[in-house]
PDB file of C-alpha atoms in Angstrom:
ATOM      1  CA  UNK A   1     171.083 -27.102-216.865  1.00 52.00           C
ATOM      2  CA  UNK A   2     174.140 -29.283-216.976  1.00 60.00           C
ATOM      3  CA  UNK A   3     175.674 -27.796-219.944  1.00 75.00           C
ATOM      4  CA  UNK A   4     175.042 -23.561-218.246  1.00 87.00           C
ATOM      5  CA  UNK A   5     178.028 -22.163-217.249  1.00 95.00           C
ATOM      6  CA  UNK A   6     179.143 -20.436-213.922  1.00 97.00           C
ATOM      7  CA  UNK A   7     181.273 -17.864-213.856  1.00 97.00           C
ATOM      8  CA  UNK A   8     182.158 -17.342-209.771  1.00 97.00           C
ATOM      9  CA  UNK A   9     183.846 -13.950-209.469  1.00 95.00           C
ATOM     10  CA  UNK A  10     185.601 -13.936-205.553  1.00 93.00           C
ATOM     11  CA  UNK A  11     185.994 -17.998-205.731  1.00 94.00           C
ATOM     12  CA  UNK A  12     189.403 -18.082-203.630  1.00 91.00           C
ATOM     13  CA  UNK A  13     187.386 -16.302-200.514  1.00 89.00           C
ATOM     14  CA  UNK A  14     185.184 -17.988-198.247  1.00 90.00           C
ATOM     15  CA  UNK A  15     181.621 -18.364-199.565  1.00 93.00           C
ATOM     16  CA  UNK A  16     183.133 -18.618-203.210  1.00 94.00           C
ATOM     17  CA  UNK A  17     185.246 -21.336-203.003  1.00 94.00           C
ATOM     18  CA  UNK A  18     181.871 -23.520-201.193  1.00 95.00           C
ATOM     19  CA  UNK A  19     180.114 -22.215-203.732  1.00 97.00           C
ATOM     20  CA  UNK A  20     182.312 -23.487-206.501  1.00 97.00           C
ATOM     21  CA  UNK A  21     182.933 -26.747-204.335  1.00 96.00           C
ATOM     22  CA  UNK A  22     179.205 -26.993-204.716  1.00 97.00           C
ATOM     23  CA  UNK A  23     178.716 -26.842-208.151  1.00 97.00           C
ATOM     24  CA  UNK A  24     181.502 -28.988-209.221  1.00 97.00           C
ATOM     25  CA  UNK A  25     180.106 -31.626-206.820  1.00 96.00           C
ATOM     26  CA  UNK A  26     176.782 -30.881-209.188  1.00 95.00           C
ATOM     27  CA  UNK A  27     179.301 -31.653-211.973  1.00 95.00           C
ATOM     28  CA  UNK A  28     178.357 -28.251-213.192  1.00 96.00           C
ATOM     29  CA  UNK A  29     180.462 -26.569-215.678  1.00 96.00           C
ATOM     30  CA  UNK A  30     182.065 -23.653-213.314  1.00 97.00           C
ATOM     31  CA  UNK A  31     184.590 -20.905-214.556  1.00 97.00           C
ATOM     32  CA  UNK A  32     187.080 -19.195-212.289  1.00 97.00           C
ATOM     33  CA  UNK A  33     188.228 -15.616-213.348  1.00 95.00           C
ATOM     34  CA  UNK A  34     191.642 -14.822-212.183  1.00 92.00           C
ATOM     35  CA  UNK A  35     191.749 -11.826-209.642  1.00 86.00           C
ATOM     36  CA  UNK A  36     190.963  -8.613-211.539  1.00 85.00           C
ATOM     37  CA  UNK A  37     190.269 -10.408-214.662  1.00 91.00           C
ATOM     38  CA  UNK A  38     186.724 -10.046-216.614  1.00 93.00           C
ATOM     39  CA  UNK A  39     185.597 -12.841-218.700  1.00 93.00           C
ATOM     40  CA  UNK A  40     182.699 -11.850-221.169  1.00 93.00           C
ATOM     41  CA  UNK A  41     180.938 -15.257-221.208  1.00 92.00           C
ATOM     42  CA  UNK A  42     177.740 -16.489-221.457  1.00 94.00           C
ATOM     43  CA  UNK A  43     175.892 -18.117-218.374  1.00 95.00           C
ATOM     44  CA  UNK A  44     175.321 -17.325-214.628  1.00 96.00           C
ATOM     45  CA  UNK A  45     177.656 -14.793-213.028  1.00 97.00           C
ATOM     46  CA  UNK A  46     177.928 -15.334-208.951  1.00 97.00           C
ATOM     47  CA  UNK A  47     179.865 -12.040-207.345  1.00 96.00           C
ATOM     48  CA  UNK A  48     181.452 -12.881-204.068  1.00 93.00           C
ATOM     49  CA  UNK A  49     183.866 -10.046-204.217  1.00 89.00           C
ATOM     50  CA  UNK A  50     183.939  -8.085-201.482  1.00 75.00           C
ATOM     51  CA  UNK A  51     185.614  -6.974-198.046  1.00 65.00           C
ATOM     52  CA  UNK A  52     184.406  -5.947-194.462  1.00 62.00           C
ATOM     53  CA  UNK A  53     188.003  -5.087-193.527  1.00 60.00           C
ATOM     54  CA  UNK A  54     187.345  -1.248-192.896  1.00 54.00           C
ATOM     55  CA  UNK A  55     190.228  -0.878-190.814  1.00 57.00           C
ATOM     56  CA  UNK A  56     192.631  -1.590-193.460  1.00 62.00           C
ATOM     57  CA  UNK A  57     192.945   0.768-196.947  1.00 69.00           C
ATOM     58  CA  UNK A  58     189.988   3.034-197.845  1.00 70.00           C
ATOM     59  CA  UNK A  59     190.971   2.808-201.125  1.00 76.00           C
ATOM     60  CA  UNK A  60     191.647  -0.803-201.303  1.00 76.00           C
ATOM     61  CA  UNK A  61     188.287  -1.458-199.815  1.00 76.00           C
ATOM     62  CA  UNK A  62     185.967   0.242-202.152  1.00 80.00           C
ATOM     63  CA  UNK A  63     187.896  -0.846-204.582  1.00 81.00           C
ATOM     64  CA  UNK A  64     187.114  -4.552-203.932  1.00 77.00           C
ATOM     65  CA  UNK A  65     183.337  -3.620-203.022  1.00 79.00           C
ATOM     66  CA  UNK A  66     182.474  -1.769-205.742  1.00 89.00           C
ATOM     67  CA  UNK A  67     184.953  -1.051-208.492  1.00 90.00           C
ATOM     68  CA  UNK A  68     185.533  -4.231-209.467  1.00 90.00           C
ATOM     69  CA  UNK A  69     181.384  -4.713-209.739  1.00 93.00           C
ATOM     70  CA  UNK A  70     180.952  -1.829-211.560  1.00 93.00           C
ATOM     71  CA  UNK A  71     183.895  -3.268-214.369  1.00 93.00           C
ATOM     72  CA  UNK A  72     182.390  -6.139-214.338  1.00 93.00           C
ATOM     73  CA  UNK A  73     178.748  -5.096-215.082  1.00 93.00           C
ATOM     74  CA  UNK A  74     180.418  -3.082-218.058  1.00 92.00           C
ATOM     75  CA  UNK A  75     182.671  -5.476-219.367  1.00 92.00           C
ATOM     76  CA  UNK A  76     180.757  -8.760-218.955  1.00 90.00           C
ATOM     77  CA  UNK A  77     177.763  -7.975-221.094  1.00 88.00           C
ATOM     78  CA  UNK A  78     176.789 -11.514-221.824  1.00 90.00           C
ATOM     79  CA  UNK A  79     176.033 -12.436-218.862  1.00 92.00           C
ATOM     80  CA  UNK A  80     172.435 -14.307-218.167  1.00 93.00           C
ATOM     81  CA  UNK A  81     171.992 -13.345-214.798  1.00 94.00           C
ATOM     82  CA  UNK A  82     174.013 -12.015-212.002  1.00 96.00           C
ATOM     83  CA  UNK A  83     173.728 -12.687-208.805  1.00 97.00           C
ATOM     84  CA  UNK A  84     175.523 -10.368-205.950  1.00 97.00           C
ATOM     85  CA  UNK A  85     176.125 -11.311-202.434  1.00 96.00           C
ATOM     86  CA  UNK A  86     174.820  -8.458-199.880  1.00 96.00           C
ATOM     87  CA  UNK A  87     174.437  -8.535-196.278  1.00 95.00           C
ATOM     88  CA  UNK A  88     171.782  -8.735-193.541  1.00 96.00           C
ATOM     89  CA  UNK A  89     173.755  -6.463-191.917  1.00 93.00           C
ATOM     90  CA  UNK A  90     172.395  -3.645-194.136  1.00 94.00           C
ATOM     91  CA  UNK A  91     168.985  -4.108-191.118  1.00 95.00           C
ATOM     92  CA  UNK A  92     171.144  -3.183-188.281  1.00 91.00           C
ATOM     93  CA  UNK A  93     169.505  -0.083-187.400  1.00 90.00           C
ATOM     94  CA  UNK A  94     166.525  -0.698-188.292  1.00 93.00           C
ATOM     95  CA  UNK A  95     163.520  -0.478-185.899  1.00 91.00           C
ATOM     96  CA  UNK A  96     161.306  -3.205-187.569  1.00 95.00           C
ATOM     97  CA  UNK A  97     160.697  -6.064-185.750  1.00 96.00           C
ATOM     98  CA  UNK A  98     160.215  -8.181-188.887  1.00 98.00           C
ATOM     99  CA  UNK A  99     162.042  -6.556-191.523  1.00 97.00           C
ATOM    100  CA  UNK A 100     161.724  -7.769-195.406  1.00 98.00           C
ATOM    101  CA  UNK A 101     163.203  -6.952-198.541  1.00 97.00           C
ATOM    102  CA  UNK A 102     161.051  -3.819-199.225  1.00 96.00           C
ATOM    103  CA  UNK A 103     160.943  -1.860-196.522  1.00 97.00           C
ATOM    104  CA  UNK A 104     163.363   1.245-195.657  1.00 95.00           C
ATOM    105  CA  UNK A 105     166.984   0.722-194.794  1.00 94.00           C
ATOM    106  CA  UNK A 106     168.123   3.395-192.287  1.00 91.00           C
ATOM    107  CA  UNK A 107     172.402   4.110-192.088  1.00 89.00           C
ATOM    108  CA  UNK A 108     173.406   4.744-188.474  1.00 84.00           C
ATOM    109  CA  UNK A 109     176.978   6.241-188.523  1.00 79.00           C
ATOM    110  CA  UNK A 110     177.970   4.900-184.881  1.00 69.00           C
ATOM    111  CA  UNK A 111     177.363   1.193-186.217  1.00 62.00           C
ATOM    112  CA  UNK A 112     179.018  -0.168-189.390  1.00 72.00           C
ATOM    113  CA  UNK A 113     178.184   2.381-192.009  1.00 79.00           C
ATOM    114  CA  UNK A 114     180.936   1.825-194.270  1.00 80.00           C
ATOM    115  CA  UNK A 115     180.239  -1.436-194.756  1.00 82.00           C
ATOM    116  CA  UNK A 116     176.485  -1.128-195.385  1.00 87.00           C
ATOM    117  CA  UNK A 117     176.645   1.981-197.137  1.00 88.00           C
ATOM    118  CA  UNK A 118     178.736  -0.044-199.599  1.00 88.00           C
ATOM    119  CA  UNK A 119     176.890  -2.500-199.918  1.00 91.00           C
ATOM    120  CA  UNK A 120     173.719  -0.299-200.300  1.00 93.00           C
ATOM    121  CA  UNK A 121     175.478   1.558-203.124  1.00 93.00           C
ATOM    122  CA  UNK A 122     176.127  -2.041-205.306  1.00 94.00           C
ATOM    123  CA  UNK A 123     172.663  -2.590-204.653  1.00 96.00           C
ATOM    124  CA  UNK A 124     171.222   0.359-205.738  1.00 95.00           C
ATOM    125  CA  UNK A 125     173.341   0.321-208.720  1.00 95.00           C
ATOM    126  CA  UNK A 126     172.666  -3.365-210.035  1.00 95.00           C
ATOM    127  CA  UNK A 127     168.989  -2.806-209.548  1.00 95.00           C
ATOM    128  CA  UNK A 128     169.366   0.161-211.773  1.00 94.00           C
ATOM    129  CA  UNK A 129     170.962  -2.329-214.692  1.00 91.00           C
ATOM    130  CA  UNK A 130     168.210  -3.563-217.305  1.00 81.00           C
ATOM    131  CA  UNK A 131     169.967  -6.925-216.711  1.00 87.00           C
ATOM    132  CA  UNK A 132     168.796 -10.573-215.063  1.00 93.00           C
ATOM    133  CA  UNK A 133     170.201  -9.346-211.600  1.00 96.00           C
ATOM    134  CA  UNK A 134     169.656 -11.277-207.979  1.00 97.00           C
ATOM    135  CA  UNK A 135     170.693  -9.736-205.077  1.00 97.00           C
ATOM    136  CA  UNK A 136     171.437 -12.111-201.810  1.00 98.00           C
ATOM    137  CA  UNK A 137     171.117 -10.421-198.752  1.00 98.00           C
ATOM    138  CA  UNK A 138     172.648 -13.556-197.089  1.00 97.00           C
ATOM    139  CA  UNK A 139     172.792 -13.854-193.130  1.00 97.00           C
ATOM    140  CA  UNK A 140     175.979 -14.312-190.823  1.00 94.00           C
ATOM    141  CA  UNK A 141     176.480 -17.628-192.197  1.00 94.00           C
ATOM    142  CA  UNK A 142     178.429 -20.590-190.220  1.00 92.00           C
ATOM    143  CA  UNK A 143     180.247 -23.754-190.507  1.00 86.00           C
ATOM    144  CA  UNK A 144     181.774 -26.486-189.551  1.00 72.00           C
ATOM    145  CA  UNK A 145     185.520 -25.303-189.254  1.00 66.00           C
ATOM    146  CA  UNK A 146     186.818 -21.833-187.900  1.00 58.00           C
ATOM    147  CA  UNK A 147     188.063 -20.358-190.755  1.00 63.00           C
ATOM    148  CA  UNK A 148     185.761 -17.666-190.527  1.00 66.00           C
ATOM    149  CA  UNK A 149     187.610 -14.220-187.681  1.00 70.00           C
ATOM    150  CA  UNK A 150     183.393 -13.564-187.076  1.00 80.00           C
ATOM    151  CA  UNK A 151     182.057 -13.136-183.520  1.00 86.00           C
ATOM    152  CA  UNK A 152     180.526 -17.249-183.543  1.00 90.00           C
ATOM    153  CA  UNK A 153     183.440 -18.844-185.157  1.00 90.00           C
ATOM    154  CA  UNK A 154     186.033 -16.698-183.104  1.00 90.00           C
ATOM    155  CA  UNK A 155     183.850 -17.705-179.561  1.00 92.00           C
ATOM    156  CA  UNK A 156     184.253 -21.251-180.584  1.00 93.00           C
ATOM    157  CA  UNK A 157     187.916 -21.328-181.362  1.00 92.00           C
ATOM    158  CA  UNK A 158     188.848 -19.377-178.078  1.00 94.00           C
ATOM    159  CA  UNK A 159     186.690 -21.898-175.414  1.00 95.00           C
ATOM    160  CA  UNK A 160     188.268 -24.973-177.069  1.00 94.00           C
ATOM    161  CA  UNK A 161     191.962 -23.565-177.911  1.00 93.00           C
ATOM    162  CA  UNK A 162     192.429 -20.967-174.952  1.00 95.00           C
ATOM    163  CA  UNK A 163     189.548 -22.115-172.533  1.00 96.00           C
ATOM    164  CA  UNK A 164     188.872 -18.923-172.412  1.00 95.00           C
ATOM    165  CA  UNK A 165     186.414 -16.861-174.453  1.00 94.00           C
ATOM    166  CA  UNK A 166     186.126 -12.643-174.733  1.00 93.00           C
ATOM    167  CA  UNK A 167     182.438 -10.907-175.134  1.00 93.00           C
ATOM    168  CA  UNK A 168     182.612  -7.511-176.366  1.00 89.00           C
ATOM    169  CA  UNK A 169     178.722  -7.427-176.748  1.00 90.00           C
ATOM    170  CA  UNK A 170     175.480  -7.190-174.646  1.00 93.00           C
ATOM    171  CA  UNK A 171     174.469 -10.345-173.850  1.00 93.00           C
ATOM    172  CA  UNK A 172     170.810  -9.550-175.281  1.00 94.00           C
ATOM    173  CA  UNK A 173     172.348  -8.941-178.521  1.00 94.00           C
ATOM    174  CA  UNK A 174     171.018 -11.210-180.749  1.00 95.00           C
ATOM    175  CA  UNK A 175     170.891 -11.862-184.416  1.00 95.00           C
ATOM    176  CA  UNK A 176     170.066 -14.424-187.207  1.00 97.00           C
ATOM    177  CA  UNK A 177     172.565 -17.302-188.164  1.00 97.00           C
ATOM    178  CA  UNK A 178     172.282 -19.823-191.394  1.00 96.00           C
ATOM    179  CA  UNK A 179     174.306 -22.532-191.688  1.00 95.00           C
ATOM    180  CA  UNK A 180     176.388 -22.597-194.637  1.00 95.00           C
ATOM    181  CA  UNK A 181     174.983 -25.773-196.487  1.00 95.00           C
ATOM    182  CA  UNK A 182     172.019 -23.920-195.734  1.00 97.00           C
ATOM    183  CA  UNK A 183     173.294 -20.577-197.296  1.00 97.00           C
ATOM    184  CA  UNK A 184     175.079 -22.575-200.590  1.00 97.00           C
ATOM    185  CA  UNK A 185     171.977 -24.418-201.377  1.00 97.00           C
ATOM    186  CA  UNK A 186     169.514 -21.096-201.342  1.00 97.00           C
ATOM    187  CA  UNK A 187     172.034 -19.322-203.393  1.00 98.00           C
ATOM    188  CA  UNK A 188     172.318 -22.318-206.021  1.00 97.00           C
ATOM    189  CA  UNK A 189     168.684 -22.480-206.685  1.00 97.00           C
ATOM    190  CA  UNK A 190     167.864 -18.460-206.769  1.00 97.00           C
ATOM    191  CA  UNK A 191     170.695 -18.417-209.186  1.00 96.00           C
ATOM    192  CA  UNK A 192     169.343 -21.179-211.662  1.00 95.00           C
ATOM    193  CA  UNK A 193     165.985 -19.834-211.228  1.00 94.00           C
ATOM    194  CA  UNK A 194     165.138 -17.705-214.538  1.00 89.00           C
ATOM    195  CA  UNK A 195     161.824 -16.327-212.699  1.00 89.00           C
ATOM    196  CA  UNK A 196     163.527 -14.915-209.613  1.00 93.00           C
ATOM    197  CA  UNK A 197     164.931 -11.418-209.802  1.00 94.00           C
ATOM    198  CA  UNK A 198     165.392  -8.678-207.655  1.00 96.00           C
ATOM    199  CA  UNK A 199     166.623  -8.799-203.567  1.00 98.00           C
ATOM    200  CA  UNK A 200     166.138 -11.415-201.615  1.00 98.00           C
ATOM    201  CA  UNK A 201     166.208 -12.658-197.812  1.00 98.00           C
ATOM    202  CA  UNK A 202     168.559 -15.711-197.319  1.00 98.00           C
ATOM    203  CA  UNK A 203     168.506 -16.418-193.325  1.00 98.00           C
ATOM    204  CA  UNK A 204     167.592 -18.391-191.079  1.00 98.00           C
ATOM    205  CA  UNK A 205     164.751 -16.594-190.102  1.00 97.00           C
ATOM    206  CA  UNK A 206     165.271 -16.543-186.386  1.00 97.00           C
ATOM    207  CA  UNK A 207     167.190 -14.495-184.465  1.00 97.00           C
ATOM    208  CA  UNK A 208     169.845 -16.002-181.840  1.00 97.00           C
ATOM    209  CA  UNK A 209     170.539 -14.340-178.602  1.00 96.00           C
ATOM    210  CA  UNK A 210     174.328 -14.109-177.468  1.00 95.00           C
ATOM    211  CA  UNK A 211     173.601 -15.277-173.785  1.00 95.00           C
ATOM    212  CA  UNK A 212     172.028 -18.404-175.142  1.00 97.00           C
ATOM    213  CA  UNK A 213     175.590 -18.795-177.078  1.00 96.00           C
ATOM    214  CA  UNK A 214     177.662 -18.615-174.299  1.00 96.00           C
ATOM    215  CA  UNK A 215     175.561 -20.751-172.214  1.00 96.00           C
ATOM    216  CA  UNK A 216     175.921 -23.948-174.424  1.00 96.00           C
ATOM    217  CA  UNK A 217     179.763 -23.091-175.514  1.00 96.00           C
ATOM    218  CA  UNK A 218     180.181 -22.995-171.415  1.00 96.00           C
ATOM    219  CA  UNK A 219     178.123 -25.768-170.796  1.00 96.00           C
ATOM    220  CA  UNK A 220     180.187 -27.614-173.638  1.00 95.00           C
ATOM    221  CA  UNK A 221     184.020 -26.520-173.070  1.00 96.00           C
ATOM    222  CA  UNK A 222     183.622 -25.490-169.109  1.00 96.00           C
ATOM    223  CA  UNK A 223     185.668 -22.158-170.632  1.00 96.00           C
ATOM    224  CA  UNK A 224     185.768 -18.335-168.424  1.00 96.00           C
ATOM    225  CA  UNK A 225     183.610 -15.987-169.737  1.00 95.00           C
ATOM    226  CA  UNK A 226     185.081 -12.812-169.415  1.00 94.00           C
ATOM    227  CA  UNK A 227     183.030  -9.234-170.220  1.00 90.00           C
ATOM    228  CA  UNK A 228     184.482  -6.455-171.881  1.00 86.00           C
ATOM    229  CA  UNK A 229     181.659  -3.916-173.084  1.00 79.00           C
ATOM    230  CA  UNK A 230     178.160  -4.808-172.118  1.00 79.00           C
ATOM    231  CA  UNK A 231     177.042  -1.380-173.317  1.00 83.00           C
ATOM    232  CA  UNK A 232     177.670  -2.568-177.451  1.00 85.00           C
ATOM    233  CA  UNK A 233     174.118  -3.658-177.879  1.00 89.00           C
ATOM    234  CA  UNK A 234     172.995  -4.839-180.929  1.00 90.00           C
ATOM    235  CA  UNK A 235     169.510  -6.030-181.900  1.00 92.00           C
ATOM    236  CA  UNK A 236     168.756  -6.643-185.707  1.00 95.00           C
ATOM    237  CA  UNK A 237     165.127  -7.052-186.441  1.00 96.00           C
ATOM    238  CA  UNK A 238     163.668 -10.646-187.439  1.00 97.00           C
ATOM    239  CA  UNK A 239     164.741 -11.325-191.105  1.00 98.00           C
ATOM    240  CA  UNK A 240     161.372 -12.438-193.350  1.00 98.00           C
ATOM    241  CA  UNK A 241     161.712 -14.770-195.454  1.00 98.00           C
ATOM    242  CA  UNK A 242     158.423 -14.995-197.563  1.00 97.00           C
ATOM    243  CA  UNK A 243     159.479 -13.871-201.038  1.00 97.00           C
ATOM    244  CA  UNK A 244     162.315 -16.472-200.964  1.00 97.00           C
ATOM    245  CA  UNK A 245     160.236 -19.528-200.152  1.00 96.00           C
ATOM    246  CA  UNK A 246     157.763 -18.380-202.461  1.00 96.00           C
ATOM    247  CA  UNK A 247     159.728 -18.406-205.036  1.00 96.00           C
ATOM    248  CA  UNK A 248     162.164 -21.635-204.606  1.00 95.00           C
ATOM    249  CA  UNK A 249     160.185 -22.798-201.532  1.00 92.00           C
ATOM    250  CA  UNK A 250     163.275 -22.274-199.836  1.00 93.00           C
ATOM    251  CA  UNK A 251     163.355 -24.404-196.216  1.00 93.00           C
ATOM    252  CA  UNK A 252     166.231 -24.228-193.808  1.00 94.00           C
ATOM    253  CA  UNK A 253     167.410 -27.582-192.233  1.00 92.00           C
ATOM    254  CA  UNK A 254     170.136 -26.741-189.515  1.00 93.00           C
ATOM    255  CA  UNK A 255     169.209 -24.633-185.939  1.00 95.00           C
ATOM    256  CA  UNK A 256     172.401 -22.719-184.433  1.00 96.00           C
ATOM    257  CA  UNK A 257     172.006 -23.860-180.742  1.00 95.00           C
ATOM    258  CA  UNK A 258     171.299 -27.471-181.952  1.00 94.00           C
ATOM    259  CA  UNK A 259     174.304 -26.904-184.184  1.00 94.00           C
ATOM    260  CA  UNK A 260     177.432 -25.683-181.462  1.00 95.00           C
ATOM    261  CA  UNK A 261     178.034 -29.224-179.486  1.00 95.00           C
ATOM    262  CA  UNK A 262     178.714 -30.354-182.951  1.00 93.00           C
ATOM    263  CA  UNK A 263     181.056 -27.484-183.758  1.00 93.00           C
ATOM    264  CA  UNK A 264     182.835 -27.941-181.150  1.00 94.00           C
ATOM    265  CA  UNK A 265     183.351 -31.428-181.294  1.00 92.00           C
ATOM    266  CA  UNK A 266     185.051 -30.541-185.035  1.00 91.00           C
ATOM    267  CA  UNK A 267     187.189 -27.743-183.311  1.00 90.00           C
ATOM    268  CA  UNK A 268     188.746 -29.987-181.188  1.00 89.00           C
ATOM    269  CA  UNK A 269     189.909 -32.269-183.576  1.00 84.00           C
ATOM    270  CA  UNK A 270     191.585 -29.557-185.194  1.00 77.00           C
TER     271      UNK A 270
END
């Protein structure tokens, strides 16, 4: 395994460049692709292209979520497996409780349908590839800076910076967090894996309520709490997360509410 190669397409964004930090730290032999540039090599291909900007270009957008995968898939033909980076999100509106990798995905156009849609479309077309492929449907993942502009690392940087922190959700919204050694570490092993293929859950398998947020980032930072739209409710179903620890006995190690003092603490010294 020390001498397979890694080829990280999207290694200057957020996950990629862990990812990459990861490997090297592995002293694994990891290749970086300039932006827009294919490299038909042989070994493991990791895709973290991708943007949830939809309020920017239309254009620009599905270009980056699914143009570039498509060249990629026919350009880099010696790939040994590919593994793709989807979302959790894509279980938003569903009305599962427990929701796994087989069961229906339903697009509500009042949530974020351009977003999932896209990444249901990159999806459906990998899967359709005779190829090695993985797809990641990876959780809101967290860690221990801010670097993220997501509702958790946002909440954090506003109590300790402003004092002050914004909720434009229901407080009984609530969904599943992973913490992102957590996140790197399932990714790494379904990628070297040569028996796993197909989609798979990467969570935390719990979900988080945002009321139980606030209360520890107030309890921590003594910040205001101001509401702005308690209507936005959203309620993603419990994420299962049998196939992955079947097949990479997959374990998580870090709990969100156990996790903010500790963020906090690292905010502040930044």
């Amino acid at each position: 395994m020390k001498n397979k190669k890694y080829i990280i397409y999207g290694a200057n964004g957020f996950m990629g460049s862990y990812i990459v930090s990861y490997l090297r730290k592995k002293k694994l032999k990891v290749i970086i692709p300039k932006k827009k540039q294919i490299l038909n090599i042989k070994g493991v291909v990791i895709y973290c292209v991708g943007s949830d900007d939809w309020f920017g270009s239309p254009l620009k957008n599905y270009e980056s979520n699914f143009v570039h995968l498509y060249d990629v898939i026919k350009s880099h033909t010696k790939f040994e497996s590919l593994v793709f980076l989807s979302s959790t999100r894509v279980y938003l509106d569903s009305k599962k409780k427990l929701i796994s990798e087989e069961d229906d995905l339903i697009l509500n156009t009042t949530s974020r349908y351009k977003f999932n849609s896209q990444k249901i479309m990159c999806e459906n077309f990998l899967l359709s590839q005779n190829k090695n492929i993985k797809i990641i449907r990876l959780s809101n993942v967290y860690g221990k800076k801010s670097e993220q502009k997501t509702f958790l690392p946002s909440l954090i940087k506003d109590a300790v910076k402003k004092n002050k922190i914004n909720i434009q959700l229901n407080i009984n919204s609530s969904k599943d967090y992973i913490y992102l050694d957590d996140a790197i570490r399932g990714i790494y092993l379904l990628a070297k894996n040569k028996k796993a293929q197909g989609i798979f859950n990467l969570a935390y398998g719990e979900n988080f309520k945002v009321k139980d947020i606030i209360k520890i980032i107030k309890k921590e930072t003594k910040c205001k709490v101001k509401f702005s739209n308690n209507k936005n409710l959203e309620q993603f179903p419990k994420i299962n997360l049998n196939k992955i620890k079947k097949v990479i006995n997959f374990k998580v190690k870090k709990n969100l509410i156990q996790m903010i003092p500790e963020l906090i603490n690292i905010e502040k010294k930044y």
